[in-house]
mmCIF file of C-alpha atoms in Angstrom:
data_model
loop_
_atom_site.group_PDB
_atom_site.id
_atom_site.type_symbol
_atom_site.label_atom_id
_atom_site.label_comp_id
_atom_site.label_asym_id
_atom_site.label_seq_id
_atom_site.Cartn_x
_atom_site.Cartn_y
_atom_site.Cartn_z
ATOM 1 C CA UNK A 29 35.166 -22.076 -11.005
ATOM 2 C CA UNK A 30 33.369 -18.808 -10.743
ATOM 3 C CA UNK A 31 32.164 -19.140 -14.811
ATOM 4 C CA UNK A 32 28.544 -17.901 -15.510
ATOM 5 C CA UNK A 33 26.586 -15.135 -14.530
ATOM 6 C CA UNK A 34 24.889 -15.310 -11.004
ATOM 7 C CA UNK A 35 21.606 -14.391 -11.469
ATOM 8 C CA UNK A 36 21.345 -13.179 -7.652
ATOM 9 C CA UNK A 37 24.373 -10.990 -8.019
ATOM 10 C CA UNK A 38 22.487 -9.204 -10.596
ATOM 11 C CA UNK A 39 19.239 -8.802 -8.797
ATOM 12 C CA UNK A 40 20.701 -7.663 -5.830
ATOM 13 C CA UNK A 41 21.901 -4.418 -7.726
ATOM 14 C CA UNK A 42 18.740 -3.924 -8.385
ATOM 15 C CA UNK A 43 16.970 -4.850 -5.691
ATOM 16 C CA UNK A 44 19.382 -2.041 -3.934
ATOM 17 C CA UNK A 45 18.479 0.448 -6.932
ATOM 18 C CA UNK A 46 14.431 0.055 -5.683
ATOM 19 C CA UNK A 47 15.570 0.282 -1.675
ATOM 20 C CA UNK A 48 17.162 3.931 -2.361
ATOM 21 C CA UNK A 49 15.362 4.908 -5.558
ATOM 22 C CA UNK A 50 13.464 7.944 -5.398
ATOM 23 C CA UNK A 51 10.410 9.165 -7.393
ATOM 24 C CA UNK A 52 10.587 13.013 -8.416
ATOM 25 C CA UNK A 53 7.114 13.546 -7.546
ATOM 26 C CA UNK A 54 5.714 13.234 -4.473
ATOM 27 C CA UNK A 55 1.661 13.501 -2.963
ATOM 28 C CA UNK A 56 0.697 16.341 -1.074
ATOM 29 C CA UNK A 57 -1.348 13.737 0.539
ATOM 30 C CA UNK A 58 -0.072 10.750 0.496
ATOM 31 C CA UNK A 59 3.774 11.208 0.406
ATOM 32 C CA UNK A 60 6.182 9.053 -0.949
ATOM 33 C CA UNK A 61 6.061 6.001 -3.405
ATOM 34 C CA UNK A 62 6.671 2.947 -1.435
ATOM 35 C CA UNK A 63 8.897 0.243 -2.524
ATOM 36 C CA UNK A 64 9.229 -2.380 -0.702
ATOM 37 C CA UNK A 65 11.340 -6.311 -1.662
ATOM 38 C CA UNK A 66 8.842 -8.967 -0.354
ATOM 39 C CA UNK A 67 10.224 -11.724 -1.835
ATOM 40 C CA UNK A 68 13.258 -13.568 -3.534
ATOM 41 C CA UNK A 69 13.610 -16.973 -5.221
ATOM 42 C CA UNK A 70 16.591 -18.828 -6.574
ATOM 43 C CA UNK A 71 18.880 -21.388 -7.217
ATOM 44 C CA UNK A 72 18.520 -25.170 -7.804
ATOM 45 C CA UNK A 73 20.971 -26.741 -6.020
ATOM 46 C CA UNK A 74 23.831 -25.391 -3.229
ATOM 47 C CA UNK A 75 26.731 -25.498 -5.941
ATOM 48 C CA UNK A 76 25.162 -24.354 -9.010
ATOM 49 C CA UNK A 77 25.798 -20.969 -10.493
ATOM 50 C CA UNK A 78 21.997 -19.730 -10.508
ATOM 51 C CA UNK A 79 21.064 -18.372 -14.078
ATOM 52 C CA UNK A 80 17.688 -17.006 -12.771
ATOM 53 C CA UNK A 81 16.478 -14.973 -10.156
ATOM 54 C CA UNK A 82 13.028 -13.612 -8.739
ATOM 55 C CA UNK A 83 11.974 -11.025 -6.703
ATOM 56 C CA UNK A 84 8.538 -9.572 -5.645
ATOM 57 C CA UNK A 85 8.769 -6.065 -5.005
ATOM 58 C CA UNK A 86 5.507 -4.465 -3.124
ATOM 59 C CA UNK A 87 5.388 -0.653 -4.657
ATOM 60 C CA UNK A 88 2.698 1.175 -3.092
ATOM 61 C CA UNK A 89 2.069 4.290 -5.612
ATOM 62 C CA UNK A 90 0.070 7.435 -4.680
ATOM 63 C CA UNK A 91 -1.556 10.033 -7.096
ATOM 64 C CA UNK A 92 1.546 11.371 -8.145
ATOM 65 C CA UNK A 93 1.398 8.773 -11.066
ATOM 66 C CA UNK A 94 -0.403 6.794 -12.610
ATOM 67 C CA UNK A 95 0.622 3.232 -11.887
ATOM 68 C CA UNK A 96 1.741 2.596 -15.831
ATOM 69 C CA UNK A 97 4.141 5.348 -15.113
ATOM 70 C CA UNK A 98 5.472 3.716 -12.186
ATOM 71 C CA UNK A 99 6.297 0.828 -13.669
ATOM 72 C CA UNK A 100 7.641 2.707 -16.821
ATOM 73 C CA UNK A 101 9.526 4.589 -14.162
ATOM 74 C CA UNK A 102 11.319 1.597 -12.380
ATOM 75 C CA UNK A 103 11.321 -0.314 -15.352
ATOM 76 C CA UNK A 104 14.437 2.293 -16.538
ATOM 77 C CA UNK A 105 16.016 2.448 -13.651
ATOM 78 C CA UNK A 106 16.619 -1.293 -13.389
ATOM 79 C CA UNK A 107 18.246 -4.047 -15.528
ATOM 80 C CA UNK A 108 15.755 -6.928 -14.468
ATOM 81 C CA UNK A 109 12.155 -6.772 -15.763
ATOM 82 C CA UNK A 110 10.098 -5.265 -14.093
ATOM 83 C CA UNK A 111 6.259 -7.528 -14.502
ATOM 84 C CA UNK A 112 3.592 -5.872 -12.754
ATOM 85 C CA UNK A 113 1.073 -8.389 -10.777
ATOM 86 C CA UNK A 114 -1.660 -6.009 -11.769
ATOM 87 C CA UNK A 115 -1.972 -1.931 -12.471
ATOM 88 C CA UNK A 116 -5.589 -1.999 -11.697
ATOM 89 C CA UNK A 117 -5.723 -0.731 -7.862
ATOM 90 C CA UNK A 118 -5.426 2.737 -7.746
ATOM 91 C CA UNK A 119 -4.269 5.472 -4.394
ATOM 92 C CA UNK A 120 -7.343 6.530 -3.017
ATOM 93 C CA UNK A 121 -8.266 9.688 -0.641
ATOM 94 C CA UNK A 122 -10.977 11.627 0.623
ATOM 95 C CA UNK A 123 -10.878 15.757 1.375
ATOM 96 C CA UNK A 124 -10.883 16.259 5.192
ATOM 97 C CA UNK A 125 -13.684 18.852 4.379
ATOM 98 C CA UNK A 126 -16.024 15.438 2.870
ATOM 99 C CA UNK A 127 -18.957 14.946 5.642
ATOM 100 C CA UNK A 128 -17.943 11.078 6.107
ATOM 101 C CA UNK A 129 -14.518 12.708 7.452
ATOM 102 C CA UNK A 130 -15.985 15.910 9.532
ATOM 103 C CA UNK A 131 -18.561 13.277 11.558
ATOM 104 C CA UNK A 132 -15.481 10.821 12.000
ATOM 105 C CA UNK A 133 -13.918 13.835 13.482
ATOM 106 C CA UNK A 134 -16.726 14.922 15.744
ATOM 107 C CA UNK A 135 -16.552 11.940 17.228
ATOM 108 C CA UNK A 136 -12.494 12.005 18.210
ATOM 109 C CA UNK A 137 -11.188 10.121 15.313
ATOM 110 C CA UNK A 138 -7.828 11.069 14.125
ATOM 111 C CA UNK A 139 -7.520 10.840 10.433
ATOM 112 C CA UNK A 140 -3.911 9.841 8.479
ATOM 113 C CA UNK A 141 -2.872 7.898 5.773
ATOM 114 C CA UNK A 142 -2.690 4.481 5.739
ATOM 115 C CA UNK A 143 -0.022 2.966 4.294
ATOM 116 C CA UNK A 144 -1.939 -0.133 3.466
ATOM 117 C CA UNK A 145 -4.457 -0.343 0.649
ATOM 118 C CA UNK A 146 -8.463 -2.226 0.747
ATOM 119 C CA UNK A 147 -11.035 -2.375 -1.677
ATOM 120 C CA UNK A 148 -11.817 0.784 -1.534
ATOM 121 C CA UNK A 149 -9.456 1.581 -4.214
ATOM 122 C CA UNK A 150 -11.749 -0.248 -6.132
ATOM 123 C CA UNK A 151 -14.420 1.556 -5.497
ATOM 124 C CA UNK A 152 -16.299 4.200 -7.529
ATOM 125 C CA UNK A 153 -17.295 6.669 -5.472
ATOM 126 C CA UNK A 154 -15.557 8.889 -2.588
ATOM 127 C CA UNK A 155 -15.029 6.547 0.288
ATOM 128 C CA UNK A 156 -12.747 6.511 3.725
ATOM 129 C CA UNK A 157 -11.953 3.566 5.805
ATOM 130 C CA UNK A 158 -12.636 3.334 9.600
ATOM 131 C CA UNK A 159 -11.961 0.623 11.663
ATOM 132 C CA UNK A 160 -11.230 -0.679 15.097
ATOM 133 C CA UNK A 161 -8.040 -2.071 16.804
ATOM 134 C CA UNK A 162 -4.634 -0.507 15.416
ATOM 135 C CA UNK A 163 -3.460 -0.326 11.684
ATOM 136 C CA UNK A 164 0.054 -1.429 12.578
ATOM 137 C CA UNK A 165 -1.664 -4.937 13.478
ATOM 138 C CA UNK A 166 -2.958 -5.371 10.160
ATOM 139 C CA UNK A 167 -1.432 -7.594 7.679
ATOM 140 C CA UNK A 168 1.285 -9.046 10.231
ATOM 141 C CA UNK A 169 1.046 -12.998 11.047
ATOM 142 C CA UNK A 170 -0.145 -12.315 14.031
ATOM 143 C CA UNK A 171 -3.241 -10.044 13.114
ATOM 144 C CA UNK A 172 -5.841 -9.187 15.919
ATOM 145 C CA UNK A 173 -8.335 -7.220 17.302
ATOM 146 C CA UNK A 174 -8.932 -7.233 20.927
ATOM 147 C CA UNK A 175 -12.979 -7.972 22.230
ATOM 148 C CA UNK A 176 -12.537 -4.378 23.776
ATOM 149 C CA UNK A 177 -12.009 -2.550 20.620
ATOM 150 C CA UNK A 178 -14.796 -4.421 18.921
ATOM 151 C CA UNK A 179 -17.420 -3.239 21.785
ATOM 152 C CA UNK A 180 -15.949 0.629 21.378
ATOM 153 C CA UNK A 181 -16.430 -0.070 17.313
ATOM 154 C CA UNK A 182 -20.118 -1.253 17.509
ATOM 155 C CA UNK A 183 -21.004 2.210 19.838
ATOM 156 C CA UNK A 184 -19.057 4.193 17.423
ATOM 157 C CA UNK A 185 -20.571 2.657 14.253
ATOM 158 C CA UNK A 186 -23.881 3.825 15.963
ATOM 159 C CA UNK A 187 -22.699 6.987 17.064
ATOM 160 C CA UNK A 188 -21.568 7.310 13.995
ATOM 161 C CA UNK A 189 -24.422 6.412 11.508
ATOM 162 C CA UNK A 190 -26.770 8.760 14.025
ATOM 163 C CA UNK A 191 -24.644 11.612 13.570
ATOM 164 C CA UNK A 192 -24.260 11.086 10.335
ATOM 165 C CA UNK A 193 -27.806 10.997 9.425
ATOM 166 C CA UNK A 194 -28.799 14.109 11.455
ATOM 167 C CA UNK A 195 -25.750 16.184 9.820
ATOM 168 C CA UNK A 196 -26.567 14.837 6.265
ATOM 169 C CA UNK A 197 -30.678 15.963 6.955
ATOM 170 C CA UNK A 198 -29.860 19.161 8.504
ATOM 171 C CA UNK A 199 -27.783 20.371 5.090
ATOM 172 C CA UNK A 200 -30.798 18.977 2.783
#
């Protein structure tokens, strides 16, 4: 009878707004703001107008703003409301010129920004993550390491913590 409003009609205009929407600021270091729909629930039955809808949109915000600014941001710029899960994990980075980075690079590490965040946002203190395997593995359903990459990491964790040490004694 096409009466009501349908809830997912309206969400998908906005879910559109967040796939294009760009923030004016961007990181020297960390780039863009990602925004990213994870998520969508509604409906109650296969010939009912749906009144509600909900959608779980992963934003991924960088030092350009502050995360309450974010969410003020997108908040405007959409006609749903926007309900943050939490504001309390912040973008996190280390200078290239920090001595946990230059002994990461004397040993052939790469460095770049990971798109993904840890608990080191948490964290209160300068910190940098280094792993094994390869970040585009992580947080997929089919997440893995292989045995190979776990030998390399224990000889580069030692490696590591050796080099470390000497570089960190021979500045004191």
């Amino acid at each position: 009878r096409q009466e009501g409003v349908n809830a997912i009609y309206k969400a998908i205009k906005d879910i559109e707004i967040l796939k294009n929407f760009k923030f004016e600021k961007q990181s020297s270091l960390l780039g863009d703001i990602s925004i990213t729909t994870t998520q969508i629930e509604a409906g109650v039955q296969h010939n009912v107008v749906p009144d509600s809808c909900r959608f779980v949109v992963d934003v991924r915000p960088t030092d350009a703003y502050t995360n309450e600014e974010v969410v003020e941001i997108l908040q405007k710029a959409i006609e749903s409301d926007a309900i943050p899960r939490s504001t309390r994990v912040h973008a996190s980075a280390i200078a290239e010129s920090h001595p946990l980075v230059q002994v990461a690079l004397k040993l052939g590490r790469s460095t770049f920004v990971s798109p993904t965040t840890s608990d080191m946002a948490l964290m209160p203190f300068t910190s940098m993550k280094m792993g094994v395997g390869q970040s585009s593995r992580s947080h997929s359903a089919d997440e893995f390491v292989l045995e190979s990459e776990l030998e390399e990491g224990i000889s580069l964790y030692n490696k590591y913590i050796v080099l470390l040490s000497a570089d960190l004694h021979g500045r004191q």
